[in-house]
Tab-separated table of C-alpha atoms in Angstrom:
chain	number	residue	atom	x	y	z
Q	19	UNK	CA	0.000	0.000	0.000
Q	20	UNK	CA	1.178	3.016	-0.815
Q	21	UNK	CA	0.287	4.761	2.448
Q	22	UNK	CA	2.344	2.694	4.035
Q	23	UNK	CA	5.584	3.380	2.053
Q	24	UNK	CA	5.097	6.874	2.268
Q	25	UNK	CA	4.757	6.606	6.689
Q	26	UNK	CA	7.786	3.976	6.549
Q	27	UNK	CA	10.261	5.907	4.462
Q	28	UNK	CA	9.648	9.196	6.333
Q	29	UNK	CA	12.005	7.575	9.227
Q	30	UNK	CA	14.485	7.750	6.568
Q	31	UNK	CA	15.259	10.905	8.349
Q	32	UNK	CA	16.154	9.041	10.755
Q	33	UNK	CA	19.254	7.602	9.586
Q	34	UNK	CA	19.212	4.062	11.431
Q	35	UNK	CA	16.354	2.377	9.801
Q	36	UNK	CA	16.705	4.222	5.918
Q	37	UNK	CA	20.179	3.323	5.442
Q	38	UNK	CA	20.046	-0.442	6.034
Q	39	UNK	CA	17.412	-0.374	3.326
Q	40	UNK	CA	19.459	0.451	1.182
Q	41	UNK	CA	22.741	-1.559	2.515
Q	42	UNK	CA	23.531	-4.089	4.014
Q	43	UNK	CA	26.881	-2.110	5.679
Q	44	UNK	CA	24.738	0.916	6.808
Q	45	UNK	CA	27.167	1.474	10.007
Q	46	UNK	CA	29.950	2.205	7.130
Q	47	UNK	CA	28.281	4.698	5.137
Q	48	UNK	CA	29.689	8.286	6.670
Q	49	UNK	CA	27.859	10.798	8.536
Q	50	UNK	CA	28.626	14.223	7.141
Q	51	UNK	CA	27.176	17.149	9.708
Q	52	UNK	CA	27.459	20.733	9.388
Q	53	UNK	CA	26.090	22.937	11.906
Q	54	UNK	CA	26.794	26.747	13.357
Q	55	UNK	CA	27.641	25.127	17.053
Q	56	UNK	CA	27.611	21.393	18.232
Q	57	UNK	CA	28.271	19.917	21.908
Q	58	UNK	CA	28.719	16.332	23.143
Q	59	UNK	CA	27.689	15.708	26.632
Q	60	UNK	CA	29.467	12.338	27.098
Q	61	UNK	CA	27.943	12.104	31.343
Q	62	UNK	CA	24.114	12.685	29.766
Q	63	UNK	CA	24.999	10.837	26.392
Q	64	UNK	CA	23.151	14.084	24.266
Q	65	UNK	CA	25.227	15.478	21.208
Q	66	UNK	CA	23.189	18.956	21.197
Q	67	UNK	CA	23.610	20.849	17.306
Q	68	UNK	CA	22.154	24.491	16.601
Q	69	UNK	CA	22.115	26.510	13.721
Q	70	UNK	CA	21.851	25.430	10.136
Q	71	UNK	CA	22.068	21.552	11.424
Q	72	UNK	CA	22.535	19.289	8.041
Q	73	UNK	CA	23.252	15.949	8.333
Q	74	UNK	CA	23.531	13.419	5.264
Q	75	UNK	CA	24.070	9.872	5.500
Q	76	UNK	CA	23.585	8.104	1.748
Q	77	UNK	CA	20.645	9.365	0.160
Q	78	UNK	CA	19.423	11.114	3.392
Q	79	UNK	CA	19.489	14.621	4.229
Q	80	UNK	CA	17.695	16.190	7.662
Q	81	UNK	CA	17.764	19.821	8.085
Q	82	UNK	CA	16.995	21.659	11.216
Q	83	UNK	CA	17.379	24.845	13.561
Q	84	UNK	CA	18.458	22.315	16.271
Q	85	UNK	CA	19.197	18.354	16.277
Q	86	UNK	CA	19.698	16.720	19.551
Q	87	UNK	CA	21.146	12.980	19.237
Q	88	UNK	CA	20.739	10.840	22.275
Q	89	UNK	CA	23.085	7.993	22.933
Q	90	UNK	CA	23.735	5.096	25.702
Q	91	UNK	CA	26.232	2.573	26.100
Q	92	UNK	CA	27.573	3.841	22.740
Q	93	UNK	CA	24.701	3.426	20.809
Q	94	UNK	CA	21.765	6.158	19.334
Q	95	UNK	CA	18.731	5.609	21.123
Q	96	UNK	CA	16.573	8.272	20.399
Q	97	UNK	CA	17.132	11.650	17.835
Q	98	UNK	CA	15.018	14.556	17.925
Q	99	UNK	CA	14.851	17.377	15.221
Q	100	UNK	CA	13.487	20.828	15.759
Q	101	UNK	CA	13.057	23.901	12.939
Q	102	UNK	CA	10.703	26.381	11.895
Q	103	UNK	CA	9.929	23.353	9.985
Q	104	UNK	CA	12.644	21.141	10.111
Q	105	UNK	CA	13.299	19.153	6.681
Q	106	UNK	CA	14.454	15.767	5.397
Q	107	UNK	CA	14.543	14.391	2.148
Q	108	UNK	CA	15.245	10.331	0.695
Q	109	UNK	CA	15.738	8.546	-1.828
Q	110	UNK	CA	14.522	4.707	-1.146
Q	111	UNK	CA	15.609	1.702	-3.252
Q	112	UNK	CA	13.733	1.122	-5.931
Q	113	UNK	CA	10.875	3.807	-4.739
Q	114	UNK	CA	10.494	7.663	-5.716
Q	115	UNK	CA	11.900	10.595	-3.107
Q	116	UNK	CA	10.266	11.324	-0.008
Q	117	UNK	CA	9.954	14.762	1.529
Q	118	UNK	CA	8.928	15.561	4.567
Q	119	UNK	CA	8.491	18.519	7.373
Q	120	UNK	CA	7.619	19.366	10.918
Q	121	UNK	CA	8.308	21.983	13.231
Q	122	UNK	CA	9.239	18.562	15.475
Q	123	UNK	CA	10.349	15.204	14.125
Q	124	UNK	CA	11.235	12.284	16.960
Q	125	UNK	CA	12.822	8.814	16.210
Q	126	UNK	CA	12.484	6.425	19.347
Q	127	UNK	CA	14.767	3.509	17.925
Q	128	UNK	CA	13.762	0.796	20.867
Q	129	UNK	CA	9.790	1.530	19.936
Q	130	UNK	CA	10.618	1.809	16.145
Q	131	UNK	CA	8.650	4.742	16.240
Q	132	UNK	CA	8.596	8.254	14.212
Q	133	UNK	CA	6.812	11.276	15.233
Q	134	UNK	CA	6.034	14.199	13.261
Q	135	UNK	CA	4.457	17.498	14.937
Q	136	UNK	CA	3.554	20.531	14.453
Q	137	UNK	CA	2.761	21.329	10.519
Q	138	UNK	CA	3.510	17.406	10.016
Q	139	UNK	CA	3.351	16.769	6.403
Q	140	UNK	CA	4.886	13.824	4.048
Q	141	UNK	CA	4.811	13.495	0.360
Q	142	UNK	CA	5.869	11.168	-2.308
Q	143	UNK	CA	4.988	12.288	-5.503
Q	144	UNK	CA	1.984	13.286	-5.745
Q	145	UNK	CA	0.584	11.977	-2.485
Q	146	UNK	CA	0.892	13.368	0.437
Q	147	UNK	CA	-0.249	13.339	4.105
Q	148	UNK	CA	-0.605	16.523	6.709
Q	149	UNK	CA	-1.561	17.008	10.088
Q	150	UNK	CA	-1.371	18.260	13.028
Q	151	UNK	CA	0.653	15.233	14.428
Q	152	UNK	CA	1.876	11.942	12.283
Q	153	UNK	CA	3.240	8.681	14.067
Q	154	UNK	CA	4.334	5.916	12.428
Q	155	UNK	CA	5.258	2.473	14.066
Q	156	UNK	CA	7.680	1.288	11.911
Q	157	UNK	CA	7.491	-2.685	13.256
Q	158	UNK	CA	3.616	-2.647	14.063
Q	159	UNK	CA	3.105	-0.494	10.217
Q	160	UNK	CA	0.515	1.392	12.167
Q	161	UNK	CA	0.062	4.908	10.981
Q	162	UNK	CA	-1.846	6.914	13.652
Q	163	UNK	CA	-2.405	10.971	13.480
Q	164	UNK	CA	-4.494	13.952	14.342
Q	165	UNK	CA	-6.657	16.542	11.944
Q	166	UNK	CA	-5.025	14.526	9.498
Q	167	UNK	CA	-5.377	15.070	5.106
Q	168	UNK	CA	-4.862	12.975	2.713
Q	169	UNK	CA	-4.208	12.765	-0.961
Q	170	UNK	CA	-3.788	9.565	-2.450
Q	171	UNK	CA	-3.267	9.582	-6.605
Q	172	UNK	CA	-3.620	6.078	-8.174
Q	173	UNK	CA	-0.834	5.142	-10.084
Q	174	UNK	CA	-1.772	5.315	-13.932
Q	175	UNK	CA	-2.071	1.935	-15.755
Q	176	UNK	CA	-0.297	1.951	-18.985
């Protein structure tokens, strides 16, 4: 279903789940970040980035005012994106680009879960999904939101 692709790929933004989509060596494909000020925490396990955050890993790109990445025992557990409307953008294998946008985005790895709030909108070509808040559960493929709109085009048969 194409719903479904759409709400999956948006974690793409998330860097954990997209890349190993698209490899199988995900963990080797560099991070490149660029931000106006970054700060690592190493006692709370929070790497804190402000100002112009953009961070690409393969085909993913998130853009934010602010990025905060949260990590224990050496691993990210949880990353959190904020922006006047905070951007990402992917390319999946063997599907069309997603783009997406919220004034909050929130990837829970443990839950599998991605949030969207705040001006939450998603589109793959011409479909695309907005509301007030989007959550996807990326193991359950339950899509759940609020004052949510939807356009769905049907692919054309040819």
């Amino acid at each position: 279903m194409r719903l479904i692709t759409i709400f999956s790929l948006s974690a793409a933004l998330f860097m954990h789940s997209a890349i190993a989509q698209n490899s199988d060596n995900y963990k080797e494909i560099p991070i490149n970040l660029s931000a106006d000020q970054g700060e690592y925490d190493a006692i709370a396990g929070r790497a804190t980035y402000t100002g112009n955050v953009d961070i690409t890993q393969g085909e993913m790109n998130l853009k934010g005012d602010k990025v905060v990445i949260h990590i224990s025992e050496g691993e990210v557990t949880l990353i959190e994106a904020w922006g006047k409307l905070a951007t990402f953008h992917y390319v999946a294998k063997n599907e069309p680009p997603i783009d997406g946008r919220g004034q909050y985005m929130k990837y829970t790895i443990a839950s599998s879960t991605v949030e969207i709030n705040g001006q939450a909108y998603v589109k793959q070509e011409k479909n695309e999904t907005h509301g007030e808040t989007l959550t996807y559960n990326l193991a359950k493929e339950q899509v759940s939101g609020k004052r949510v709109k939807m356009t769905l085009t049907p692919k054309s048969g040819g």
